[in-house]
Coordinates of C-alpha atoms and ligand atoms in Angstrom, one line a residue:
X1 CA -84.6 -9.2 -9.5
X2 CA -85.4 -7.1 -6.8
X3 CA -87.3 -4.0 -7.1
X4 CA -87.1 -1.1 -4.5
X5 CA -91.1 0.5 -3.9
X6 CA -90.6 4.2 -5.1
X7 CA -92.7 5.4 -3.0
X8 CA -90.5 5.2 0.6
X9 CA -87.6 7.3 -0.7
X10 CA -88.3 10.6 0.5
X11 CA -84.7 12.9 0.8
X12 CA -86.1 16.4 0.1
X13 CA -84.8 19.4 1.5
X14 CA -86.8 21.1 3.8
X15 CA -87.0 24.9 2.9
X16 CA -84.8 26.8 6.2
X17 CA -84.3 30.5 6.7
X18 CA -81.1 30.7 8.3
X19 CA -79.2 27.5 5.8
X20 CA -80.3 25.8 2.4
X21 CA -79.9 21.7 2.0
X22 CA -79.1 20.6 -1.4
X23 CA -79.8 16.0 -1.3
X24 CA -77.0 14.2 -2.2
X25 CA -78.8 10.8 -3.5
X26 CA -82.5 9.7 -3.4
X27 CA -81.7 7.5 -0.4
X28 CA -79.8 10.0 1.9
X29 CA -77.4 12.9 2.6
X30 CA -77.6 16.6 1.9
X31 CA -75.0 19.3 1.5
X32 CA -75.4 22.2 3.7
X33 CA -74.5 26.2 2.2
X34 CA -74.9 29.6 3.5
X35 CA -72.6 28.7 6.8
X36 CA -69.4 29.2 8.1
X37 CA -68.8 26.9 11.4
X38 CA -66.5 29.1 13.0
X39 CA -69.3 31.4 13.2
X40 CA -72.2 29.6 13.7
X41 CA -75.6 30.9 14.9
X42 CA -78.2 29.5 17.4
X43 CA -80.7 29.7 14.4
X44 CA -78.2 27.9 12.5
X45 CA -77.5 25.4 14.8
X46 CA -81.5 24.4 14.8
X47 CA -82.2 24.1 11.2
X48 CA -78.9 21.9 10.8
X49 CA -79.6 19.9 13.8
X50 CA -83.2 19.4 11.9
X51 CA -81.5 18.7 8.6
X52 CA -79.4 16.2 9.8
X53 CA -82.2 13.8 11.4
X54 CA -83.6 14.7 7.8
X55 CA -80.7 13.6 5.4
X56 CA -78.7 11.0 8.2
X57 CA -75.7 12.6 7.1
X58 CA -75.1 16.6 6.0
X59 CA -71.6 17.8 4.8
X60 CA -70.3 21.2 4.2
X61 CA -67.5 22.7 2.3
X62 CA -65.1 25.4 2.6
X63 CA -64.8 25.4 6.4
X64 CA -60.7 26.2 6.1
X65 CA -61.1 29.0 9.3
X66 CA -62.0 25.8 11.6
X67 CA -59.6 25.2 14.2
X68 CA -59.3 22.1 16.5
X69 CA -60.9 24.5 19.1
X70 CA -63.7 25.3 17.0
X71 CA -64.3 21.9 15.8
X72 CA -65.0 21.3 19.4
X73 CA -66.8 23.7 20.2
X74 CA -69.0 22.9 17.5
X75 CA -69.3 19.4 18.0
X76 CA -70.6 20.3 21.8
X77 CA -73.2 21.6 20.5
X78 CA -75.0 18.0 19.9
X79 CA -74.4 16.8 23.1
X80 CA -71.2 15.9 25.2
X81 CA -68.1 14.2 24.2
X82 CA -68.7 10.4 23.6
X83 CA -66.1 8.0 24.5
X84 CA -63.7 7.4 21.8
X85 CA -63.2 3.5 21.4
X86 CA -59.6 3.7 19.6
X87 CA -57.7 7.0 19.7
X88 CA -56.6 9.9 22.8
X89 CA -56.7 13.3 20.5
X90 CA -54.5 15.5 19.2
X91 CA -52.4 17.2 21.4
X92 CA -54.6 19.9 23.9
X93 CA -57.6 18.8 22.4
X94 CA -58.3 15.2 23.6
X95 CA -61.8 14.9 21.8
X96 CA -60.1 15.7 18.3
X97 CA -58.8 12.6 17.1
X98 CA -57.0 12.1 14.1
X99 CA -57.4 9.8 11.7
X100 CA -54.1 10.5 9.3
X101 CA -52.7 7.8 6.7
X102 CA -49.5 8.2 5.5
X103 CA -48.7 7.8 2.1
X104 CA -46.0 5.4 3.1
X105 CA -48.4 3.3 5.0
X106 CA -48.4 -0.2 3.0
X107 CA -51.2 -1.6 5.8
X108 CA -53.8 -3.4 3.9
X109 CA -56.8 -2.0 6.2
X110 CA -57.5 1.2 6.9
X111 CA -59.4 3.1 9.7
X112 CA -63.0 2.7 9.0
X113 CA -63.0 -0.1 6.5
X114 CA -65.6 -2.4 6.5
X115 CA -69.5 -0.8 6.5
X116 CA -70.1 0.0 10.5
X117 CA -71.9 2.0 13.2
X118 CA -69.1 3.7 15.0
X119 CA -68.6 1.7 18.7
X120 CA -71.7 -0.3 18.8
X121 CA -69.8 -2.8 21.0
X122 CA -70.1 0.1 23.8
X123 CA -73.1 0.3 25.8
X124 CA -73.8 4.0 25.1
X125 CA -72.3 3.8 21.6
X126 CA -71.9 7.4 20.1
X127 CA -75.3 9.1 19.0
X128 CA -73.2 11.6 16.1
X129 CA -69.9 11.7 14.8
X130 CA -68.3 14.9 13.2
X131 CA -65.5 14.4 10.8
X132 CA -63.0 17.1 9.1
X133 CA -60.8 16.9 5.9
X134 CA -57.3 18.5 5.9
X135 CA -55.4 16.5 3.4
X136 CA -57.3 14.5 0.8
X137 CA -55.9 12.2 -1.7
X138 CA -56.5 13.3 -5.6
X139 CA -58.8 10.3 -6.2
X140 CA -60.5 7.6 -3.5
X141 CA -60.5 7.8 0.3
X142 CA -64.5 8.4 -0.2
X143 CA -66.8 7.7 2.7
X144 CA -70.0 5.7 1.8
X145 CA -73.2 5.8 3.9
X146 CA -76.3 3.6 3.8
X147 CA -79.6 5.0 5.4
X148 CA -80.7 2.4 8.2
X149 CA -84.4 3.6 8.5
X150 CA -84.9 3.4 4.7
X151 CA -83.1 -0.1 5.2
X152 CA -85.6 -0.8 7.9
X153 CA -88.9 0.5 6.1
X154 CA -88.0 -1.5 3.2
X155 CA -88.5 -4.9 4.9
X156 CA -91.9 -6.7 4.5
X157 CA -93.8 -6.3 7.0
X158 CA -93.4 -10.2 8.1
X159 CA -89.6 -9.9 8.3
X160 CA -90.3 -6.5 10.5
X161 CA -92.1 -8.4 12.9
X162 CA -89.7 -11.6 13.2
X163 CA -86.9 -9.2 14.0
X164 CA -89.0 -6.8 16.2
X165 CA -87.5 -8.0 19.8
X166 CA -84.6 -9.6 18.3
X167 CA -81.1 -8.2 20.4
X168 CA -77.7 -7.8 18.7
X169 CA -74.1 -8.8 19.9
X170 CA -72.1 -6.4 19.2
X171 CA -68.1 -7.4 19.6
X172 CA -64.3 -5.7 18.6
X173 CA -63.6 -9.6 18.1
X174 CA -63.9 -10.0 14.3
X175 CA -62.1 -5.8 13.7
X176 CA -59.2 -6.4 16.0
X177 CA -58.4 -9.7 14.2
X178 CA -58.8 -8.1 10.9
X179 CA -56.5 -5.2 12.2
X180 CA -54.1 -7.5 13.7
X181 CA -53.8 -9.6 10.1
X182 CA -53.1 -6.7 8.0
X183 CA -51.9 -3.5 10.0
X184 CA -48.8 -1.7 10.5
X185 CA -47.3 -0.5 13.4
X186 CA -47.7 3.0 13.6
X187 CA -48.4 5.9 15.4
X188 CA -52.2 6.3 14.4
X189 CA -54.9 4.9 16.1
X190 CA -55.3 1.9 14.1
X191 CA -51.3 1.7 13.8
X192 CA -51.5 1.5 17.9
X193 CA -54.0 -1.0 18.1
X194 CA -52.3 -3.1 15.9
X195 CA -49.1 -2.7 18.0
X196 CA -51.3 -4.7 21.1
X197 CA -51.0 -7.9 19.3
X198 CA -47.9 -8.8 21.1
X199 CA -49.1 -8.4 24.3
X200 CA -49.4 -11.3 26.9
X201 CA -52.2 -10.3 28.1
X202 CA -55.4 -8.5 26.9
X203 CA -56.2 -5.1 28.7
X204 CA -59.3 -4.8 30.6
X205 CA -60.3 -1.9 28.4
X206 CA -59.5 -3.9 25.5
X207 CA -61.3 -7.0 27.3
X208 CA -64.7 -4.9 28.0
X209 CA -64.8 -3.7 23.8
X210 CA -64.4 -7.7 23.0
X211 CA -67.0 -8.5 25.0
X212 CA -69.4 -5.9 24.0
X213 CA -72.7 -5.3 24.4
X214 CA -75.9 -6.5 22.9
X215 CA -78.8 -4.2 21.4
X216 CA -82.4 -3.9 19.9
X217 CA -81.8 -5.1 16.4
X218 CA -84.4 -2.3 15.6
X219 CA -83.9 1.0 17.6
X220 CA -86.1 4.1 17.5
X221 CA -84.4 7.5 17.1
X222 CA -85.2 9.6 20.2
X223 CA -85.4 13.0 18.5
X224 CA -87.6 11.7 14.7
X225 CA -89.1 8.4 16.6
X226 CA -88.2 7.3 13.2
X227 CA -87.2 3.1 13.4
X228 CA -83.9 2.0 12.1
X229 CA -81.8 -1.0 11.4
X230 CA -78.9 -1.2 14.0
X231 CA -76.5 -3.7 13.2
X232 CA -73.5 -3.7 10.5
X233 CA -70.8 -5.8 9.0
X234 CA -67.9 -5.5 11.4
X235 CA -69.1 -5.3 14.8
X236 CA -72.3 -7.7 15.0
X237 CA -71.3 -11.2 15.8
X238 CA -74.6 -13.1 16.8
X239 CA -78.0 -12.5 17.8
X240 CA -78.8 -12.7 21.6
X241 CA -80.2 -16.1 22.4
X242 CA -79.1 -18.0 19.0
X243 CA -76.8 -20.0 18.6
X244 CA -73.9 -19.1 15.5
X245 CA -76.1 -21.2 13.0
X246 CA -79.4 -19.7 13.8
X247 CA -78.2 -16.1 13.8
X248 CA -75.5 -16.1 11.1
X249 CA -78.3 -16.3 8.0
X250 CA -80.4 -13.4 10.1
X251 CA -77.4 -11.3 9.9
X252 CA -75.7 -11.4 6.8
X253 CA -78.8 -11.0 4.9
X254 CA -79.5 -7.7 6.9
X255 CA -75.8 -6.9 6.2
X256 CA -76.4 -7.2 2.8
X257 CA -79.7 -5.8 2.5
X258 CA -78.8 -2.5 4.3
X259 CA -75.8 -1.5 2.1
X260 CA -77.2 -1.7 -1.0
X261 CA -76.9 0.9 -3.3
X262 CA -80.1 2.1 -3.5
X263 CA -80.1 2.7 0.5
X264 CA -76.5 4.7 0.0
X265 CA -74.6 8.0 -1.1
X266 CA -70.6 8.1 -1.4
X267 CA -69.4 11.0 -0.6
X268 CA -66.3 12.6 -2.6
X269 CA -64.3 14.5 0.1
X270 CA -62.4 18.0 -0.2
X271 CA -59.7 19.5 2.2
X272 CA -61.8 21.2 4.6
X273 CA -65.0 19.2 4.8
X274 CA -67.1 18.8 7.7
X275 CA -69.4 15.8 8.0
X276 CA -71.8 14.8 10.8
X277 CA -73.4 11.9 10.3
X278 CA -75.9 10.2 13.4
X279 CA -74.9 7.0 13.7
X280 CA -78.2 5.6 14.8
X281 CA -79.5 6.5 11.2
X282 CA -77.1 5.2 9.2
X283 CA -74.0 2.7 9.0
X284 CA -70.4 4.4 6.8
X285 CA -67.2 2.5 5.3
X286 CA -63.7 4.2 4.6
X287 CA -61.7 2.6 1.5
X288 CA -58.3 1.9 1.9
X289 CA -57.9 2.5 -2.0
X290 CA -55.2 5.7 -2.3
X291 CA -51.7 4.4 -1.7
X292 CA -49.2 6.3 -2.6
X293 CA -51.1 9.3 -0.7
X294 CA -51.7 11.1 2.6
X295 CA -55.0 11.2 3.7
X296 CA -55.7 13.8 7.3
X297 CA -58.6 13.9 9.0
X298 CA -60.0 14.7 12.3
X299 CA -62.8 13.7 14.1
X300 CA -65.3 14.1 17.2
X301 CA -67.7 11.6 18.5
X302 CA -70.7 12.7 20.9
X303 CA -72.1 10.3 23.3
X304 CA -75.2 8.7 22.7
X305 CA -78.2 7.2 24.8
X306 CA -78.3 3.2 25.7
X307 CA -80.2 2.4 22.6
X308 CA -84.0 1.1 22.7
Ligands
SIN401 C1 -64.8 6.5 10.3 O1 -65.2 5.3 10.2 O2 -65.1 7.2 11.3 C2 -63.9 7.0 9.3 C3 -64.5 7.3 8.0 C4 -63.5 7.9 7.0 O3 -62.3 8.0 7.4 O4 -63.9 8.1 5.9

């Protein structure tokens, strides 16, 4: 039986003047009220930018006014545009990709399936990533998170310091096999990538995201200096310096331990969501659980340091 110290879950709101946070779960994530995106306000800006190193990820609802433009424009406001690892945006707005399943799609994955970090296998992998709800099935096509500091702090303090200069691979290998096993061909981004397994020959862009890039297992936030776990279930394929057999026990029992449930929040989505979640404090999975339905979405990623 494993029992979970009480003491290290901390996800109060802090009280702000210009927003109010309402926690989602003990563990992580807040809902943010009292602002309209579209017409956001420096003052704003700072307490959310505050509550979202707080909570790891903050969502608010009734944001129907926002337009691709203004999901932009928004999203600039953390930082610049990261490269996106699998889609070219919507039409005019090349940062606004969309992530839209079909109800028609039979495909037995979907985008974002399978608990991850978004891009770690890039070596500035995106620091936030901003998602928006149009369409939303009438039951599943949740979004779980799990919070990777309270992962981290709840490690003994031996197993902290095994791991402390231990360095992640992080690969498309294991996804884009997974993709090419149980994807239609489609146009959406996963639909497309899926489409490359008849080529002869690999791409060099497509080379360079298989190849990847390695990591400190543990990074440090730059902003909170606050420790987290980086490493996931779909992009971490060894431990630099080990060999499969030495790493693979390292890493599935950090995969495991840092989705549990009591490090997590599930998010139930409405048309007309935004989320922002930092990637560098938390790890998310999609469900691919609502054939029959169309699910739209749109999102921005913003560009992140080389982690350390
Ligand atoms: C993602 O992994 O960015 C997509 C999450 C979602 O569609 O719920």
């Amino acid at each position: 039986m494993q029992l979970h110290p009480t003491g290290k879950f901390d996800n109060h709101a802090s009280k702000y003047s210009y927003i109010t946070a309402h926690p989602l779960a003990a563990a992580m994530g807040a809902e943010i009220e009292g602002v309209q995106l579209a017409t956001l306000t420096d003052e704003q800006e700072r307490e959310i930018k505050d509550a979202l190193c707080r909570h790891k990820m903050i969502y608010l609802r009734n944001q129907q006014d926002l337009s691709h433009a203004q999901h932009e424009k928004f999203s600039l406001r953390f930082g610049s545009f990261a490269e996106d690892a699998y889609t070219s945006g919507v039409p005019g707005h090349r940062n606004v990709h969309p992530l839209i399943k079909e109800a028609d799609d039979q495909s037995k994955m979907v985008f974002g399936e399978g608990w991850h970090t978004d891009s770690p296998f890039l070596a500035e992998p995106p620091a936030i990533t901003i998602l928006r709800s149009v369409e939303i099935p009438p039951f599943g096509g949740d979004t779980t998170f799990a919070n990777s500091a309270l992962a981290y702090r709840m490690l003994s303090d031996s197993y902290q310091k095994m791991i402390a200069q231990l360095r992640v691979h992080f690969s498309l290998r294991d996804v884009l096999q997974a993709v090419y096993d149980s994807v239609e061909e489609r146009d959406s981004p996963i639909g497309r990538l899926a489409a490359t397994r008849h080529a002869t020959t690999i791409s060099e862009d497509l080379a360079r995201k298989i190849r990847g890039n390695v990591h400190p297992l543990v990074r440090t936030h730059p902003v909170t200096q606050e420790k987290a776990l980086y490493v996931d279930c779909s992009y971490a394929v060894g431990i630099e310096g080990m060999t499969r057999q030495e790493s693979a026990p390292i890493l599935d029992f950090l995969g495991a331990h840092l989705v549990q449930p009591a490090f997590s929040c599930r998010l139930r989505w409405e048309p007309h969501m935004v989320v922002v979640w930092d990637n560098r404090l938390c790890v998310h999975q999609a469900y691919n659980d609502y054939q029959g339905y169309r699910r739209e979405m749109y999102r921005t990623t913003i560009s992140g340091e080389k982690p350390s």
